[in-house]
Amino acid sequence: MQSRLHAHIGTIRQLEILLAVHDKGSINQAAKSLFLTQPTVSIQMKKLADAIGEPIYHLSNRKLMFTDIGLELVKTAVEVLDSFARLDMRLNNMRKLKSGTLRLSVVTTSKYLIPHLLGPFCEQFPDIEVQLNIGNREQTIERLKQSVDDVYVFSHLPNDIDCHTLAFMENPLVAIAHPENPLVKRKNLTLEDIRNEPFLMREKGSGTRHAIEEFLQNQQANINIKMTIESNEAIKHCVMSKLGISILSAHTLSYGEQNGLICLPIKELPIKTNWSFVWPKNKRQTIVAQQFLEHIKASKQ
Ligand code: PGA
């Protein structure tokens, strides 16, 4: 049959008093440390001994000595109070979680998908404030280096910063053209076929540009850059206005206006990359950020 010993122990407070007596080695000192009177401490110790049914200490040369049974009780008291300390910590964490701030810094192109991940998270934790910073890859790397935010989003990770990463979605880069571009009607297109096409390129510091340049270098291919433009949206509008072709993340085409754009089926494309959440190894994560990453991991499953 299960022991009902715990039912005889009066209160958790008695265990606290027991530990103070054990630590201080004297009823008098324990009473002082707990701001209690000496008789109060003695009475509580007696009640504990009565509950156990055995003495828990005795006096030897006016020195307080714990019995073996008393020492066992001390061990249990430590475990019980530790459990409460851990509970206290977890409750505090849960309370803080309800009302913290999530600082998120993301590269420009990911703005097409991040709001769709934030939506369900904010619905679940309505009191969490989100500070969302959007910049190109170079600007976002700079913020990461200075540890400005909790979590970052890249598709081309900086390789000189020690980071944790969590890949969460594919980010294919595709070629886009105006429907009247003669390439649209051609079959079996390769990179060589777009070599002389006016190309609309993202600005220096952009992750999209970084990926295109790395890809062209690997493929030993060239393009004819006609315009440099700082925005995916502006590039799309320039393509719609027949100013040239471009290569952009497929996510830029997923939401909103797509009229007037065709994806060119070029043999070597898409450029395959992945979106990742990134956070520096040397920075302790906030509870809110931890919770956000857990939420992302769970939504991937
Ligand atoms: P960008 O970054 O918006 O700076 O081009 C996109 C990416 O890193 O893929």
Tab-separated table of N, CA and C in Angstrom, residues 111-112 176-179 198-202 226-227 229-248 252-253 255-262:
chain	number	residue	atom	x	y	z
A	111	LYS	N	9.869	39.042	-46.744
A	111	LYS	CA	8.660	39.723	-46.259
A	111	LYS	C	7.401	39.135	-46.913
A	112	TYR	N	7.593	38.363	-47.994
A	112	TYR	CA	6.426	37.740	-48.637
A	112	TYR	C	5.919	36.540	-47.841
A	176	ILE	N	12.041	35.543	-64.733
A	176	ILE	CA	10.733	36.077	-65.126
A	176	ILE	C	10.880	36.990	-66.346
A	177	ALA	N	9.829	36.975	-67.173
A	177	ALA	CA	9.853	37.788	-68.401
A	177	ALA	C	8.445	38.291	-68.698
A	178	HIS	N	8.361	39.282	-69.577
A	178	HIS	CA	7.067	39.778	-70.050
A	178	HIS	C	6.482	38.735	-71.019
A	179	PRO	N	5.132	38.536	-71.017
A	179	PRO	CA	4.542	37.502	-71.898
A	179	PRO	C	4.877	37.699	-73.377
A	198	PRO	N	18.432	42.187	-71.759
A	198	PRO	CA	18.598	43.194	-70.690
A	198	PRO	C	18.134	42.602	-69.355
A	199	PHE	N	19.027	42.622	-68.368
A	199	PHE	CA	18.742	41.954	-67.094
A	199	PHE	C	18.564	43.008	-66.002
A	200	LEU	N	17.500	42.836	-65.204
A	200	LEU	CA	17.215	43.755	-64.103
A	200	LEU	C	17.699	43.095	-62.815
A	201	MET	N	18.707	43.715	-62.187
A	201	MET	CA	19.397	43.065	-61.063
A	201	MET	C	19.131	43.804	-59.765
A	202	ARG	N	19.012	43.055	-58.676
A	202	ARG	CA	18.912	43.680	-57.349
A	202	ARG	C	20.232	44.363	-57.005
A	226	LYS	N	21.213	45.527	-67.154
A	226	LYS	CA	20.819	46.802	-67.726
A	226	LYS	C	20.446	47.803	-66.636
A	227	MET	N	19.822	47.306	-65.587
A	227	MET	CA	19.411	48.204	-64.497
A	227	MET	C	19.671	47.522	-63.162
A	229	ILE	N	18.235	47.645	-59.326
A	229	ILE	CA	17.005	48.137	-58.691
A	229	ILE	C	16.925	47.583	-57.263
A	230	GLU	N	16.564	48.454	-56.325
A	230	GLU	CA	16.612	48.059	-54.910
A	230	GLU	C	15.380	47.339	-54.395
A	231	SER	N	14.445	47.020	-55.284
A	231	SER	CA	13.214	46.429	-54.751
A	231	SER	C	12.685	45.348	-55.687
A	232	ASN	N	12.246	44.230	-55.094
A	232	ASN	CA	11.657	43.143	-55.891
A	232	ASN	C	10.423	43.642	-56.635
A	233	GLU	N	9.601	44.431	-55.931
A	233	GLU	CA	8.355	44.917	-56.534
A	233	GLU	C	8.657	45.795	-57.742
A	234	ALA	N	9.655	46.691	-57.588
A	234	ALA	CA	10.009	47.579	-58.699
A	234	ALA	C	10.543	46.757	-59.870
A	235	ILE	N	11.318	45.699	-59.566
A	235	ILE	CA	11.836	44.834	-60.642
A	235	ILE	C	10.662	44.197	-61.388
A	236	LYS	N	9.680	43.694	-60.645
A	236	LYS	CA	8.522	43.059	-61.295
A	236	LYS	C	7.815	44.052	-62.219
A	237	HIS	N	7.652	45.287	-61.716
A	237	HIS	CA	6.966	46.289	-62.551
A	237	HIS	C	7.795	46.646	-63.785
A	238	CYS	N	9.117	46.657	-63.633
A	238	CYS	CA	9.968	46.936	-64.794
A	238	CYS	C	9.850	45.805	-65.822
A	239	VAL	N	9.766	44.546	-65.321
A	239	VAL	CA	9.590	43.411	-66.251
A	239	VAL	C	8.234	43.548	-66.947
A	240	MET	N	7.208	43.913	-66.179
A	240	MET	CA	5.870	44.109	-66.781
A	240	MET	C	5.900	45.220	-67.829
A	241	SER	N	6.822	46.163	-67.663
A	241	SER	CA	6.918	47.282	-68.612
A	241	SER	C	7.915	46.993	-69.721
A	242	LYS	N	8.271	45.738	-69.883
A	242	LYS	CA	9.156	45.270	-70.962
A	242	LYS	C	10.558	45.873	-70.905
A	243	LEU	N	11.009	46.226	-69.703
A	243	LEU	CA	12.355	46.803	-69.595
A	243	LEU	C	13.439	45.709	-69.578
A	244	GLY	N	13.031	44.466	-69.353
A	244	GLY	CA	14.025	43.386	-69.345
A	244	GLY	C	13.500	42.179	-68.594
A	245	ILE	N	14.415	41.217	-68.390
A	245	ILE	CA	14.046	40.018	-67.624
A	245	ILE	C	14.771	40.069	-66.272
A	246	SER	N	14.437	39.159	-65.398
A	246	SER	CA	15.135	39.125	-64.111
A	246	SER	C	15.087	37.717	-63.528
A	247	ILE	N	15.818	37.534	-62.425
A	247	ILE	CA	15.703	36.308	-61.630
A	247	ILE	C	15.359	36.746	-60.215
A	248	LEU	N	14.243	36.236	-59.723
A	248	LEU	CA	13.781	36.602	-58.368
A	248	LEU	C	13.294	35.354	-57.645
A	252	THR	N	8.249	35.999	-54.441
A	252	THR	CA	7.818	37.353	-54.829
A	252	THR	C	6.615	37.267	-55.768
A	253	LEU	N	6.388	36.062	-56.331
A	253	LEU	CA	5.275	35.892	-57.275
A	253	LEU	C	4.072	35.233	-56.608
A	255	TYR	N	2.245	35.916	-53.859
A	255	TYR	CA	1.139	36.685	-53.302
A	255	TYR	C	0.963	37.975	-54.108
A	256	GLY	N	-0.262	38.404	-54.269
A	256	GLY	CA	-0.532	39.699	-54.891
A	256	GLY	C	-0.431	39.665	-56.399
A	257	GLU	N	-0.104	40.816	-56.951
A	257	GLU	CA	-0.134	41.055	-58.397
A	257	GLU	C	0.871	40.174	-59.149
A	258	GLN	N	0.397	39.385	-60.111
A	258	GLN	CA	1.314	38.590	-60.932
A	258	GLN	C	1.086	38.850	-62.403
A	259	ASN	N	0.070	39.667	-62.705
A	259	ASN	CA	-0.281	39.896	-64.115
A	259	ASN	C	0.926	40.379	-64.888
A	260	GLY	N	1.024	39.861	-66.098
A	260	GLY	CA	2.083	40.369	-66.969
A	260	GLY	C	3.436	39.759	-66.694
A	261	LEU	N	3.507	38.665	-65.946
A	261	LEU	CA	4.808	38.021	-65.702
A	261	LEU	C	4.729	36.544	-66.056
A	262	ILE	N	5.791	36.070	-66.727
A	262	ILE	CA	5.851	34.642	-67.082
A	262	ILE	C	7.160	34.088	-66.533
